[in-house]
Amino acid sequence: MPASIRDEEAATASSASPERSNFIRDIILDDLKTNKYHGRVQTRFPPEPNGYLHIGHAKSICINFGLAAEFGGHTNLRFDDTNPEKEEQEYVDSIIADARWLGANWDDRMFYASDYFDQIYEWAIKLIQDGKAYVCDLNAEQVREYRGSLTEPGKESPYRNRTIEENLHLFERMRAGEFPDGSRTLRAKIDMASPNLNLRDPVMYRILRATHHRTGDKWCIYPMYDFAHGQSDSIENITHSICTLEFEDHRPLYNWFIQQLGIFPSQQIEFDRLNLTYTLLSKRRLLQLVQEGRVRGWDDPRMPTISGIRRRGYTPEAIRNFCAAIGVSKTNGIIDLAMLEHFVREDLNRRALRAMAVLRPLKVVIDNYPEGQVEELEVVNNPEDASAGTRQVPFARVLYIEQDDFREVAPKKFFRLSPGTEVRLRGGYFIKCTGVEKNGSGEVVEVHCTYDPATRSGNAPDHRKVKATIHWVSAEHAIDAEVRVYENLFVKENPGDVPEGHDFTENLNPNSLEVIANAKLEPSLASANAGDRFQFERLGYFCVDPDSKHGAPIFNRTVPLRDTWAKIEKRQQESR
Ligand code: ATP
Ligand code: MG
């Protein structure tokens, strides 16, 4: 639904910052003013189906779908499937599901570059006929050698001056499968001395015997990216072909092909790739993590893939708000991962129901509470949203609290439970610690308390104060759960930063996943379904994992509550 992307952006635009304009929007506004495309705005999102989408692609999706929708235009989904060796149907399917989940809507405009192979082939023939392309017998290594470098001009291929007839004939034979893979290419005849290496007779077609996930074995020659992308844009009458900065140097070639062919002049515009600290956004490297079993799969909640962060509990709204906030620019930078997490928290704070869960349980016995008695305490489901209502939580004589919330000897500034201190239990009574029981190795295994029946409302009639409120669950009513606690997948801010000869996997965080097998949850969570998101009071946001079975729930920690980004922002504002 581009509508929702639009609404969301409009909402953020008015609240977050009054000036949401950016250079791409300005170009479109200008084109509308000069009537360059007769008022039309048509964009596309062109993933290569060689891996799952990641958060970087989300930025591109928001820009492409968001801008088109803003100006009443359309966005196509187009699979850039010109490299059959790396592409698969599984990736096509995941890309469709993930882009939809993010809110992208392309109606019936889903295309494949491979749909255009016949047309692209004809255009190659046209360029040969016009003397603008030739069949070259240099192999890949020789082509590289002849290409020269940034400081040296290239050398012309000895095959550059073949006759048009010979080129037509050879190209036809390439297509017919008469030559081995890699033995010949079709190249554009441009300028081997051009300062732009992309214009030094770039390869247009290569011979490759690989079964394509859509065209099967129909072709044994495939067009290169540069001779497929702009052509596909043109076929679809794309007005603004928005891509990342690494294609800036390809733009002259993009335009050259369009001019020589005299086809619809789509306009390429480049923006900065999203880079995130502690994160790698490269399908090739993410694939390596999957193939080497470093993660559980493309949708492992530690992965920056859309399917990974969805499983982890991120919302599409949070991702879109984040993308709107980072904006677009003409220079590559790096965004703090904490900023993405900030938007996840901000959104979940609004929508996630609260619940109580104890991850590392410590037994508490309330000695003056009648054995066998159970009370239902009423607690609010979401203080941010009155319409979420309240629920009942059972309270009884034996509870679990978090081990961290108790210290036998309280250090300075530790205000939670310790012998002699009184704390509030979330949703009700004050309890006071009267003693502990230890096991053979001296560890506290049970804490004894008394409760004050007059504090059921959470306040004391004599107005005495407590310094902490802690969460708890009733031992007899609690349900058991597995909780998967995640940390950054990499320990280095720039995980790709490794010495020569080393691999980025050396920067993996050995503690990125901690499995807590015996967490105790309040009983209302028994009815939660895969994908449901909650705030576990005082701990963070958690999401039910699809691995959950009835009676054996598994929760993923989405983000802890602590918002480091908010702190960074505050510091920035103070120093301004
Ligand atoms: P990767 O390097 O992860 O394989 P890619 O650029 O090869 O990415 P494509 O499938 O070709 O991936 O990308 C589809 C679209 O998404 C392209 O227009 C590309 O520019 C854009 N895109 C890819 N990565 C990012 C990113 N990190 N930030 C913004 N846009 C991106
Ligand atoms: Mg690519």
Coordinates of C-alpha atoms and ligand atoms in Angstrom, one line a residue, residues 46-48 50 57 80 225 246-247 273 283, ligand 2:
P46 CA 14.7 -3.7 -9.2
P47 CA 16.0 -6.4 -6.9
E48 CA 18.2 -9.1 -8.2
N50 CA 20.1 -13.6 -5.6
H57 CA 16.6 -2.5 0.3
D80 CA 16.7 -8.0 -12.3
Y225 CA 23.5 -5.5 -16.2
E246 CA 27.9 3.0 -7.1
F247 CA 26.1 3.3 -10.4
R273 CA 23.4 3.4 0.2
K283 CA 23.7 -10.2 0.0
Ligands
MG2 MG 22.9 -5.7 -7.6

